[in-house]
PDB file of C-alpha atoms in Angstrom:
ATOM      1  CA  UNK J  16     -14.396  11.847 -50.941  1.00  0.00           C
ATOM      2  CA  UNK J  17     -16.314   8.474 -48.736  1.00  0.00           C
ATOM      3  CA  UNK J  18     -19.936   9.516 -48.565  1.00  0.00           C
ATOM      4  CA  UNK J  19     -19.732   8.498 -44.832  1.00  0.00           C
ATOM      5  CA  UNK J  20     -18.815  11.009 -43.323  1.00  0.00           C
ATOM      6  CA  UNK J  21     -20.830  13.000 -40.979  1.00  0.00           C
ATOM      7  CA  UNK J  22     -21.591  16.757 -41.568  1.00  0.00           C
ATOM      8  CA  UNK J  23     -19.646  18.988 -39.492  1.00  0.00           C
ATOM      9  CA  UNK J  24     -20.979  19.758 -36.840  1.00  0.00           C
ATOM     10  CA  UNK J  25     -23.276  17.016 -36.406  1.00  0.00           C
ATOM     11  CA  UNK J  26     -21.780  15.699 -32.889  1.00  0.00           C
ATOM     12  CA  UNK J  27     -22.351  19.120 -31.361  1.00  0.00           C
ATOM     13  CA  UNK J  28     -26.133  19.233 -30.579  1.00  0.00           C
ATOM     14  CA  UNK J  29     -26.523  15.531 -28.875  1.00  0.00           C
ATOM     15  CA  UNK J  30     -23.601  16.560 -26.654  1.00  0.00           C
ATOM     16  CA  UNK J  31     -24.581  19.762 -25.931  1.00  0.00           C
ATOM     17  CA  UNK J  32     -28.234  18.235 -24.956  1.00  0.00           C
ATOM     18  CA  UNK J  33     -26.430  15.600 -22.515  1.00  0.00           C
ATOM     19  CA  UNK J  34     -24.176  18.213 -20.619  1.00  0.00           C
ATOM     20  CA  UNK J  35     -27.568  20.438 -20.477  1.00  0.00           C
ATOM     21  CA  UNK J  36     -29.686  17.455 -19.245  1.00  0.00           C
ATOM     22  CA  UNK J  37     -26.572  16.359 -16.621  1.00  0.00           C
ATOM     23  CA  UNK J  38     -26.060  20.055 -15.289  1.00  0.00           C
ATOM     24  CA  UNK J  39     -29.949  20.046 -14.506  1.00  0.00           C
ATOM     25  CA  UNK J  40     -29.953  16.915 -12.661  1.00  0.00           C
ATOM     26  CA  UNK J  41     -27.318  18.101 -10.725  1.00  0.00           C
ATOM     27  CA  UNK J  42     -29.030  20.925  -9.705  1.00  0.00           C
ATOM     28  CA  UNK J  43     -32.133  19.252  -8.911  1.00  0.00           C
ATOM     29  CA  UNK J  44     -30.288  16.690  -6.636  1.00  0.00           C
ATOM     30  CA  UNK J  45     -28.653  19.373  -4.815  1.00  0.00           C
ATOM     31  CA  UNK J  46     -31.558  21.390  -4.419  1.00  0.00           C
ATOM     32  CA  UNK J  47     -33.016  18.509  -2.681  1.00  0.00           C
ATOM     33  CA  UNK J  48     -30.530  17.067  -0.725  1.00  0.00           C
ATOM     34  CA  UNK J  49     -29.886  20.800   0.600  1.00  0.00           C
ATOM     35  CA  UNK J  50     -34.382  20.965   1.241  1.00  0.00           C
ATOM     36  CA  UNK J  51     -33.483  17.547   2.927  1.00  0.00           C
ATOM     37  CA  UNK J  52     -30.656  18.906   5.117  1.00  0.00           C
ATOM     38  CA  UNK J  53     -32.266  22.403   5.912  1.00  0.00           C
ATOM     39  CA  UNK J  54     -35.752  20.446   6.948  1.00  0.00           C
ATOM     40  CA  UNK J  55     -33.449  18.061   9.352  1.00  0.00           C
ATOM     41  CA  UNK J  56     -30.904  20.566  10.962  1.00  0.00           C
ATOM     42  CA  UNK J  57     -32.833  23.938  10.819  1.00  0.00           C
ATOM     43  CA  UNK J  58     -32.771  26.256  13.575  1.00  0.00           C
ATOM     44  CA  UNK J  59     -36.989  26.107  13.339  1.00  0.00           C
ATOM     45  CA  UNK J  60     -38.113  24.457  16.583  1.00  0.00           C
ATOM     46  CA  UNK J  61     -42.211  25.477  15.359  1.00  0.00           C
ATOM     47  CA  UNK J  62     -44.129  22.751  14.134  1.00  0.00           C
ATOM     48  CA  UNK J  63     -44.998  22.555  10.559  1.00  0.00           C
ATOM     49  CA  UNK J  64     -48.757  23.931   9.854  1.00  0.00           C
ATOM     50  CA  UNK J  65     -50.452  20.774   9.072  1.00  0.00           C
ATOM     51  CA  UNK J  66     -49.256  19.330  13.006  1.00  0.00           C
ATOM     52  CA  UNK J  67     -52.727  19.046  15.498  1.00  0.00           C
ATOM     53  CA  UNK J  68     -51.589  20.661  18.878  1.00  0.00           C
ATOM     54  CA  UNK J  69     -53.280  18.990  21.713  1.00  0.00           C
ATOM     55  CA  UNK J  70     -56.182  21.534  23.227  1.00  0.00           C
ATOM     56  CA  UNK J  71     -55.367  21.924  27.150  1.00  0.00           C
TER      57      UNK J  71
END
């Protein structure tokens, strides 16, 4: 038997870590695009909290 070989199994893990790592970027780029999009086209005419109002 060649002693080259890799174990079974041995592909699994950094593949597994890759899909995990790609599926949370995902997420995290539509979370923002969607904060991004919400922030632009929201229904909230208020101004944020930080915004001086001028005193009349």
């Amino acid at each position: 038997m060649p002693e080259n070989l890799p174990e079974p199994g041995a592909g699994v893990r950094p593949r597994f870590r890759s899909a995990v790592t790609t599926v949370l970027l995902i997420m995290i780029s539509v979370m923002i695009v969607r904060d991004i999009l919400v922030r632009r086209w929201g229904g909230s005419a208020l101004p944020a909290s930080d915004v001086v109002r001028p005193s009349r």
